Amino acid sequence: MGIHVEAPDRGRRSRIWRAVLAGGLVLGVGATVTLAAWNDSEQATGSFAASVFGTESQSAGSPTYASNTTAPGATLSFAATAMSPGTSTYAWLNIRTTTTSTVGGTVTLAAVTNNGGGLVGALQYRAVRMASANPTSTCAAAAFTGTPAFVAGGASSYLPVTQVPGSAVANPIGAAGAQLGFCFEVQVAPNAANTFQGTSATVTWQFNAASTG
């Protein structure tokens, strides 16, 4: 029986072709994963609108609600043409949000302005927030008895009319025409000097309002 020996060149060529075929198979497998993917997208849109907040005021002297943003503003109707030491006079102010207000807020007594007159040095005041918007009949001495919500002064204390409380009270108010009522008491200080006789004064109180929504 004869022995067959493969020629060296023929063996090398066989190995080369097997390598090429193997590489082709690998390339072929790689080509199958390059197919394009399907595409899609999602979008979302939001709409936005600002709130509305404004205030108006009225008093016995200015009975129609209006935007009184500049002095003299609403007229407080004090019976104050012949004041004497220790006697008090009263006047009410209502503040409301406008009917178009979509949010509520707070109302704060923020400033007092002396508009002139020698009597200002003898005047003192205090103020309370009423349980509801004030009709004239409820803004009187009785409004300051018991445990009212003071926004200036206290049960037995007054402030000079040139001052506002050191710790201002932020009074909550609702939206869409909600009302707050305030009652002011002003008096000539009991120990006022005789030199104040015959003098007068004009004072403006400023309330600031801020939305909370």
PDB file of N, CA, C and O in Angstrom, residues 104-160:
ATOM      1  N   GLY A 104     -56.437  85.795  45.729  1.00  0.00           N
ATOM      2  CA  GLY A 104     -56.513  86.635  46.912  1.00  0.00           C
ATOM      3  C   GLY A 104     -55.138  87.149  47.299  1.00  0.00           C
ATOM      4  O   GLY A 104     -54.161  86.981  46.574  1.00  0.00           O
ATOM      5  N   GLY A 105     -55.062  87.755  48.484  1.00  0.00           N
ATOM      6  CA  GLY A 105     -53.781  88.292  48.918  1.00  0.00           C
ATOM      7  C   GLY A 105     -53.837  88.788  50.342  1.00  0.00           C
ATOM      8  O   GLY A 105     -54.608  88.284  51.165  1.00  0.00           O
ATOM      9  N   THR A 106     -53.035  89.789  50.645  1.00  0.00           N
ATOM     10  CA  THR A 106     -53.011  90.401  51.961  1.00  0.00           C
ATOM     11  C   THR A 106     -53.041  91.916  51.816  1.00  0.00           C
ATOM     12  O   THR A 106     -52.592  92.471  50.817  1.00  0.00           O
ATOM     13  N   VAL A 107     -53.574  92.578  52.848  1.00  0.00           N
ATOM     14  CA  VAL A 107     -53.644  94.040  52.898  1.00  0.00           C
ATOM     15  C   VAL A 107     -52.958  94.481  54.185  1.00  0.00           C
ATOM     16  O   VAL A 107     -53.282  93.989  55.277  1.00  0.00           O
ATOM     17  N   THR A 108     -52.010  95.422  54.063  1.00  0.00           N
ATOM     18  CA  THR A 108     -51.202  95.847  55.201  1.00  0.00           C
ATOM     19  C   THR A 108     -51.183  97.363  55.304  1.00  0.00           C
ATOM     20  O   THR A 108     -50.991  98.057  54.299  1.00  0.00           O
ATOM     21  N   LEU A 109     -51.391  97.877  56.518  1.00  0.00           N
ATOM     22  CA  LEU A 109     -51.232  99.308  56.760  1.00  0.00           C
ATOM     23  C   LEU A 109     -49.740  99.607  56.700  1.00  0.00           C
ATOM     24  O   LEU A 109     -48.961  99.156  57.544  1.00  0.00           O
ATOM     25  N   ALA A 110     -49.338 100.383  55.686  1.00  0.00           N
ATOM     26  CA  ALA A 110     -47.904 100.487  55.385  1.00  0.00           C
ATOM     27  C   ALA A 110     -47.295 101.850  55.648  1.00  0.00           C
ATOM     28  O   ALA A 110     -46.083 101.951  55.855  1.00  0.00           O
ATOM     29  N   ALA A 111     -48.075 102.923  55.613  1.00  0.00           N
ATOM     30  CA  ALA A 111     -47.487 104.251  55.744  1.00  0.00           C
ATOM     31  C   ALA A 111     -48.529 105.258  56.204  1.00  0.00           C
ATOM     32  O   ALA A 111     -49.727 105.075  55.995  1.00  0.00           O
ATOM     33  N   VAL A 112     -48.040 106.294  56.856  1.00  0.00           N
ATOM     34  CA  VAL A 112     -48.875 107.442  57.232  1.00  0.00           C
ATOM     35  C   VAL A 112     -48.151 108.695  56.781  1.00  0.00           C
ATOM     36  O   VAL A 112     -46.948 108.845  57.011  1.00  0.00           O
ATOM     37  N   THR A 113     -48.870 109.590  56.125  1.00  0.00           N
ATOM     38  CA  THR A 113     -48.271 110.817  55.623  1.00  0.00           C
ATOM     39  C   THR A 113     -48.947 112.027  56.258  1.00  0.00           C
ATOM     40  O   THR A 113     -50.182 112.127  56.256  1.00  0.00           O
ATOM     41  N   ASN A 114     -48.150 112.924  56.797  1.00  0.00           N
ATOM     42  CA  ASN A 114     -48.651 114.190  57.329  1.00  0.00           C
ATOM     43  C   ASN A 114     -48.735 115.183  56.180  1.00  0.00           C
ATOM     44  O   ASN A 114     -47.714 115.573  55.611  1.00  0.00           O
ATOM     45  N   ASN A 115     -49.935 115.549  55.829  1.00  0.00           N
ATOM     46  CA  ASN A 115     -50.135 116.471  54.708  1.00  0.00           C
ATOM     47  C   ASN A 115     -50.129 117.936  55.124  1.00  0.00           C
ATOM     48  O   ASN A 115     -50.476 118.814  54.343  1.00  0.00           O
ATOM     49  N   GLY A 116     -49.755 118.192  56.371  1.00  0.00           N
ATOM     50  CA  GLY A 116     -49.650 119.576  56.816  1.00  0.00           C
ATOM     51  C   GLY A 116     -50.603 119.912  57.937  1.00  0.00           C
ATOM     52  O   GLY A 116     -51.632 119.257  58.136  1.00  0.00           O
ATOM     53  N   GLY A 117     -50.253 120.918  58.712  1.00  0.00           N
ATOM     54  CA  GLY A 117     -51.114 121.388  59.793  1.00  0.00           C
ATOM     55  C   GLY A 117     -50.445 121.213  61.146  1.00  0.00           C
ATOM     56  O   GLY A 117     -49.798 120.201  61.414  1.00  0.00           O
ATOM     57  N   GLY A 118     -50.623 122.185  62.022  1.00  0.00           N
ATOM     58  CA  GLY A 118     -49.966 122.169  63.320  1.00  0.00           C
ATOM     59  C   GLY A 118     -50.529 121.172  64.305  1.00  0.00           C
ATOM     60  O   GLY A 118     -49.852 120.800  65.278  1.00  0.00           O
ATOM     61  N   LEU A 119     -51.757 120.715  64.096  1.00  0.00           N
ATOM     62  CA  LEU A 119     -52.376 119.797  65.056  1.00  0.00           C
ATOM     63  C   LEU A 119     -51.788 118.392  65.003  1.00  0.00           C
ATOM     64  O   LEU A 119     -51.979 117.605  65.922  1.00  0.00           O
ATOM     65  N   VAL A 120     -51.067 118.069  63.934  1.00  0.00           N
ATOM     66  CA  VAL A 120     -50.595 116.705  63.759  1.00  0.00           C
ATOM     67  C   VAL A 120     -49.753 116.219  64.946  1.00  0.00           C
ATOM     68  O   VAL A 120     -49.774 115.040  65.300  1.00  0.00           O
ATOM     69  N   GLY A 121     -49.039 117.139  65.601  1.00  0.00           N
ATOM     70  CA  GLY A 121     -48.212 116.746  66.733  1.00  0.00           C
ATOM     71  C   GLY A 121     -48.996 116.314  67.952  1.00  0.00           C
ATOM     72  O   GLY A 121     -48.429 115.702  68.870  1.00  0.00           O
ATOM     73  N   ALA A 122     -50.284 116.610  68.000  1.00  0.00           N
ATOM     74  CA  ALA A 122     -51.114 116.235  69.144  1.00  0.00           C
ATOM     75  C   ALA A 122     -52.030 115.058  68.852  1.00  0.00           C
ATOM     76  O   ALA A 122     -52.685 114.542  69.767  1.00  0.00           O
ATOM     77  N   LEU A 123     -52.090 114.625  67.607  1.00  0.00           N
ATOM     78  CA  LEU A 123     -53.035 113.569  67.235  1.00  0.00           C
ATOM     79  C   LEU A 123     -52.441 112.180  67.445  1.00  0.00           C
ATOM     80  O   LEU A 123     -51.259 111.944  67.183  1.00  0.00           O
ATOM     81  N   GLN A 124     -53.284 111.267  67.867  1.00  0.00           N
ATOM     82  CA  GLN A 124     -52.894 109.862  67.996  1.00  0.00           C
ATOM     83  C   GLN A 124     -54.054 109.002  67.500  1.00  0.00           C
ATOM     84  O   GLN A 124     -55.199 109.458  67.454  1.00  0.00           O
ATOM     85  N   TYR A 125     -53.729 107.750  67.128  1.00  0.00           N
ATOM     86  CA  TYR A 125     -54.768 106.916  66.520  1.00  0.00           C
ATOM     87  C   TYR A 125     -54.549 105.441  66.843  1.00  0.00           C
ATOM     88  O   TYR A 125     -53.479 105.024  67.310  1.00  0.00           O
ATOM     89  N   ARG A 126     -55.563 104.672  66.556  1.00  0.00           N
ATOM     90  CA  ARG A 126     -55.482 103.211  66.530  1.00  0.00           C
ATOM     91  C   ARG A 126     -56.506 102.729  65.517  1.00  0.00           C
ATOM     92  O   ARG A 126     -57.408 103.480  65.110  1.00  0.00           O
ATOM     93  N   ALA A 127     -56.373 101.486  65.083  1.00  0.00           N
ATOM     94  CA  ALA A 127     -57.270 100.958  64.044  1.00  0.00           C
ATOM     95  C   ALA A 127     -57.467  99.467  64.251  1.00  0.00           C
ATOM     96  O   ALA A 127     -56.568  98.766  64.730  1.00  0.00           O
ATOM     97  N   VAL A 128     -58.675  99.003  63.890  1.00  0.00           N
ATOM     98  CA  VAL A 128     -58.989  97.582  63.991  1.00  0.00           C
ATOM     99  C   VAL A 128     -59.553  97.078  62.670  1.00  0.00           C
ATOM    100  O   VAL A 128     -60.109  97.846  61.877  1.00  0.00           O
ATOM    101  N   ARG A 129     -59.362  95.786  62.434  1.00  0.00           N
ATOM    102  CA  ARG A 129     -60.008  95.124  61.293  1.00  0.00           C
ATOM    103  C   ARG A 129     -61.347  94.600  61.769  1.00  0.00           C
ATOM    104  O   ARG A 129     -61.435  93.925  62.796  1.00  0.00           O
ATOM    105  N   MET A 130     -62.379  94.904  61.021  1.00  0.00           N
ATOM    106  CA  MET A 130     -63.724  94.490  61.394  1.00  0.00           C
ATOM    107  C   MET A 130     -63.999  93.067  60.913  1.00  0.00           C
ATOM    108  O   MET A 130     -63.324  92.543  60.028  1.00  0.00           O
ATOM    109  N   ALA A 131     -65.027  92.464  61.508  1.00  0.00           N
ATOM    110  CA  ALA A 131     -65.396  91.100  61.106  1.00  0.00           C
ATOM    111  C   ALA A 131     -65.951  91.066  59.695  1.00  0.00           C
ATOM    112  O   ALA A 131     -65.899  90.047  59.015  1.00  0.00           O
ATOM    113  N   SER A 132     -66.482  92.189  59.237  1.00  0.00           N
ATOM    114  CA  SER A 132     -67.004  92.292  57.872  1.00  0.00           C
ATOM    115  C   SER A 132     -66.805  93.729  57.410  1.00  0.00           C
ATOM    116  O   SER A 132     -66.364  94.590  58.179  1.00  0.00           O
ATOM    117  N   ALA A 133     -67.122  93.983  56.153  1.00  0.00           N
ATOM    118  CA  ALA A 133     -67.022  95.349  55.652  1.00  0.00           C
ATOM    119  C   ALA A 133     -67.882  96.271  56.515  1.00  0.00           C
ATOM    120  O   ALA A 133     -68.989  95.911  56.924  1.00  0.00           O
ATOM    121  N   ASN A 134     -67.376  97.451  56.814  1.00  0.00           N
ATOM    122  CA  ASN A 134     -67.971  98.309  57.834  1.00  0.00           C
ATOM    123  C   ASN A 134     -69.116  99.178  57.336  1.00  0.00           C
ATOM    124  O   ASN A 134     -68.904 100.038  56.490  1.00  0.00           O
ATOM    125  N   PRO A 135     -70.293  99.004  57.860  1.00  0.00           N
ATOM    126  CA  PRO A 135     -71.266 100.090  57.743  1.00  0.00           C
ATOM    127  C   PRO A 135     -70.931 101.141  58.795  1.00  0.00           C
ATOM    128  O   PRO A 135     -70.273 100.855  59.790  1.00  0.00           O
ATOM    129  N   THR A 136     -71.364 102.374  58.601  1.00  0.00           N
ATOM    130  CA  THR A 136     -71.004 103.467  59.501  1.00  0.00           C
ATOM    131  C   THR A 136     -71.378 103.164  60.951  1.00  0.00           C
ATOM    132  O   THR A 136     -70.643 103.500  61.883  1.00  0.00           O
ATOM    133  N   SER A 137     -72.483 102.506  61.177  1.00  0.00           N
ATOM    134  CA  SER A 137     -72.994 102.315  62.535  1.00  0.00           C
ATOM    135  C   SER A 137     -72.095 101.446  63.399  1.00  0.00           C
ATOM    136  O   SER A 137     -72.130 101.546  64.630  1.00  0.00           O
ATOM    137  N   THR A 138     -71.268 100.599  62.812  1.00  0.00           N
ATOM    138  CA  THR A 138     -70.439  99.696  63.615  1.00  0.00           C
ATOM    139  C   THR A 138     -69.032 100.231  63.844  1.00  0.00           C
ATOM    140  O   THR A 138     -68.287  99.659  64.629  1.00  0.00           O
ATOM    141  N   CYS A 139     -68.645 101.309  63.175  1.00  0.00           N
ATOM    142  CA  CYS A 139     -67.335 101.909  63.402  1.00  0.00           C
ATOM    143  C   CYS A 139     -67.510 102.991  64.449  1.00  0.00           C
ATOM    144  O   CYS A 139     -67.762 104.161  64.139  1.00  0.00           O
ATOM    145  N   ALA A 140     -67.381 102.581  65.714  1.00  0.00           N
ATOM    146  CA  ALA A 140     -67.604 103.464  66.848  1.00  0.00           C
ATOM    147  C   ALA A 140     -66.783 102.931  68.017  1.00  0.00           C
ATOM    148  O   ALA A 140     -65.997 101.983  67.865  1.00  0.00           O
ATOM    149  N   ALA A 141     -66.940 103.509  69.186  1.00  0.00           N
ATOM    150  CA  ALA A 141     -66.141 103.116  70.348  1.00  0.00           C
ATOM    151  C   ALA A 141     -66.257 101.628  70.640  1.00  0.00           C
ATOM    152  O   ALA A 141     -65.280 100.975  71.053  1.00  0.00           O
ATOM    153  N   ALA A 142     -67.440 101.048  70.412  1.00  0.00           N
ATOM    154  CA  ALA A 142     -67.644  99.634  70.712  1.00  0.00           C
ATOM    155  C   ALA A 142     -66.749  98.726  69.877  1.00  0.00           C
ATOM    156  O   ALA A 142     -66.439  97.597  70.287  1.00  0.00           O
ATOM    157  N   ALA A 143     -66.312  99.186  68.711  1.00  0.00           N
ATOM    158  CA  ALA A 143     -65.458  98.365  67.849  1.00  0.00           C
ATOM    159  C   ALA A 143     -64.099  98.109  68.484  1.00  0.00           C
ATOM    160  O   ALA A 143     -63.385  97.188  68.077  1.00  0.00           O
ATOM    161  N   PHE A 144     -63.720  98.886  69.483  1.00  0.00           N
ATOM    162  CA  PHE A 144     -62.406  98.775  70.112  1.00  0.00           C
ATOM    163  C   PHE A 144     -62.461  98.092  71.475  1.00  0.00           C
ATOM    164  O   PHE A 144     -61.456  98.015  72.176  1.00  0.00           O
ATOM    165  N   THR A 145     -63.615  97.589  71.853  1.00  0.00           N
ATOM    166  CA  THR A 145     -63.764  96.869  73.113  1.00  0.00           C
ATOM    167  C   THR A 145     -63.670  95.371  72.878  1.00  0.00           C
ATOM    168  O   THR A 145     -63.770  94.895  71.745  1.00  0.00           O
ATOM    169  N   GLY A 146     -63.486  94.617  73.962  1.00  0.00           N
ATOM    170  CA  GLY A 146     -63.356  93.169  73.836  1.00  0.00           C
ATOM    171  C   GLY A 146     -61.989  92.796  73.275  1.00  0.00           C
ATOM    172  O   GLY A 146     -60.955  93.321  73.704  1.00  0.00           O
ATOM    173  N   THR A 147     -61.988  91.916  72.270  1.00  0.00           N
ATOM    174  CA  THR A 147     -60.721  91.448  71.672  1.00  0.00           C
ATOM    175  C   THR A 147     -60.745  91.637  70.157  1.00  0.00           C
ATOM    176  O   THR A 147     -60.697  90.669  69.392  1.00  0.00           O
ATOM    177  N   PRO A 148     -60.810  92.867  69.685  1.00  0.00           N
ATOM    178  CA  PRO A 148     -60.822  93.088  68.236  1.00  0.00           C
ATOM    179  C   PRO A 148     -59.449  92.802  67.623  1.00  0.00           C
ATOM    180  O   PRO A 148     -58.441  92.685  68.332  1.00  0.00           O
ATOM    181  N   ALA A 149     -59.405  92.729  66.292  1.00  0.00           N
ATOM    182  CA  ALA A 149     -58.151  92.507  65.567  1.00  0.00           C
ATOM    183  C   ALA A 149     -57.494  93.856  65.294  1.00  0.00           C
ATOM    184  O   ALA A 149     -57.819  94.541  64.316  1.00  0.00           O
ATOM    185  N   PHE A 150     -56.584  94.266  66.171  1.00  0.00           N
ATOM    186  CA  PHE A 150     -55.921  95.559  66.016  1.00  0.00           C
ATOM    187  C   PHE A 150     -54.912  95.503  64.869  1.00  0.00           C
ATOM    188  O   PHE A 150     -54.131  94.550  64.752  1.00  0.00           O
ATOM    189  N   VAL A 151     -54.921  96.520  64.030  1.00  0.00           N
ATOM    190  CA  VAL A 151     -53.887  96.668  62.997  1.00  0.00           C
ATOM    191  C   VAL A 151     -52.971  97.835  63.320  1.00  0.00           C
ATOM    192  O   VAL A 151     -51.933  98.015  62.677  1.00  0.00           O
ATOM    193  N   ALA A 152     -53.342  98.663  64.307  1.00  0.00           N
ATOM    194  CA  ALA A 152     -52.496  99.742  64.806  1.00  0.00           C
ATOM    195  C   ALA A 152     -52.927 100.046  66.230  1.00  0.00           C
ATOM    196  O   ALA A 152     -54.119 100.089  66.534  1.00  0.00           O
ATOM    197  N   GLY A 153     -51.964 100.236  67.120  1.00  0.00           N
ATOM    198  CA  GLY A 153     -52.293 100.480  68.512  1.00  0.00           C
ATOM    199  C   GLY A 153     -52.800  99.223  69.195  1.00  0.00           C
ATOM    200  O   GLY A 153     -52.607  98.098  68.722  1.00  0.00           O
ATOM    201  N   GLY A 154     -53.470  99.419  70.322  1.00  0.00           N
ATOM    202  CA  GLY A 154     -53.961  98.281  71.085  1.00  0.00           C
ATOM    203  C   GLY A 154     -55.109  98.689  71.981  1.00  0.00           C
ATOM    204  O   GLY A 154     -55.642  99.805  71.889  1.00  0.00           O
ATOM    205  N   ALA A 155     -55.497  97.783  72.907  1.00  0.00           N
ATOM    206  CA  ALA A 155     -56.652  98.019  73.755  1.00  0.00           C
ATOM    207  C   ALA A 155     -56.500  99.279  74.598  1.00  0.00           C
ATOM    208  O   ALA A 155     -57.484  99.976  74.876  1.00  0.00           O
ATOM    209  N   SER A 156     -55.294  99.603  75.003  1.00  0.00           N
ATOM    210  CA  SER A 156     -55.071 100.802  75.819  1.00  0.00           C
ATOM    211  C   SER A 156     -53.903 101.624  75.301  1.00  0.00           C
ATOM    212  O   SER A 156     -53.273 102.357  76.060  1.00  0.00           O
ATOM    213  N   SER A 157     -53.584 101.488  74.024  1.00  0.00           N
ATOM    214  CA  SER A 157     -52.443 102.216  73.461  1.00  0.00           C
ATOM    215  C   SER A 157     -52.785 102.814  72.100  1.00  0.00           C
ATOM    216  O   SER A 157     -53.581 102.260  71.349  1.00  0.00           O
ATOM    217  N   TYR A 158     -52.155 103.960  71.831  1.00  0.00           N
ATOM    218  CA  TYR A 158     -52.346 104.680  70.572  1.00  0.00           C
ATOM    219  C   TYR A 158     -50.975 104.935  69.948  1.00  0.00           C
ATOM    220  O   TYR A 158     -49.949 104.907  70.624  1.00  0.00           O
ATOM    221  N   LEU A 159     -50.983 105.201  68.656  1.00  0.00           N
ATOM    222  CA  LEU A 159     -49.777 105.601  67.947  1.00  0.00           C
ATOM    223  C   LEU A 159     -49.903 107.052  67.509  1.00  0.00           C
ATOM    224  O   LEU A 159     -51.006 107.502  67.170  1.00  0.00           O
ATOM    225  N   PRO A 160     -48.799 107.807  67.478  1.00  0.00           N
ATOM    226  CA  PRO A 160     -48.862 109.119  66.835  1.00  0.00           C
ATOM    227  C   PRO A 160     -49.309 108.941  65.387  1.00  0.00           C
ATOM    228  O   PRO A 160     -48.969 107.944  64.741  1.00  0.00           O
TER     229      PRO A 160
END
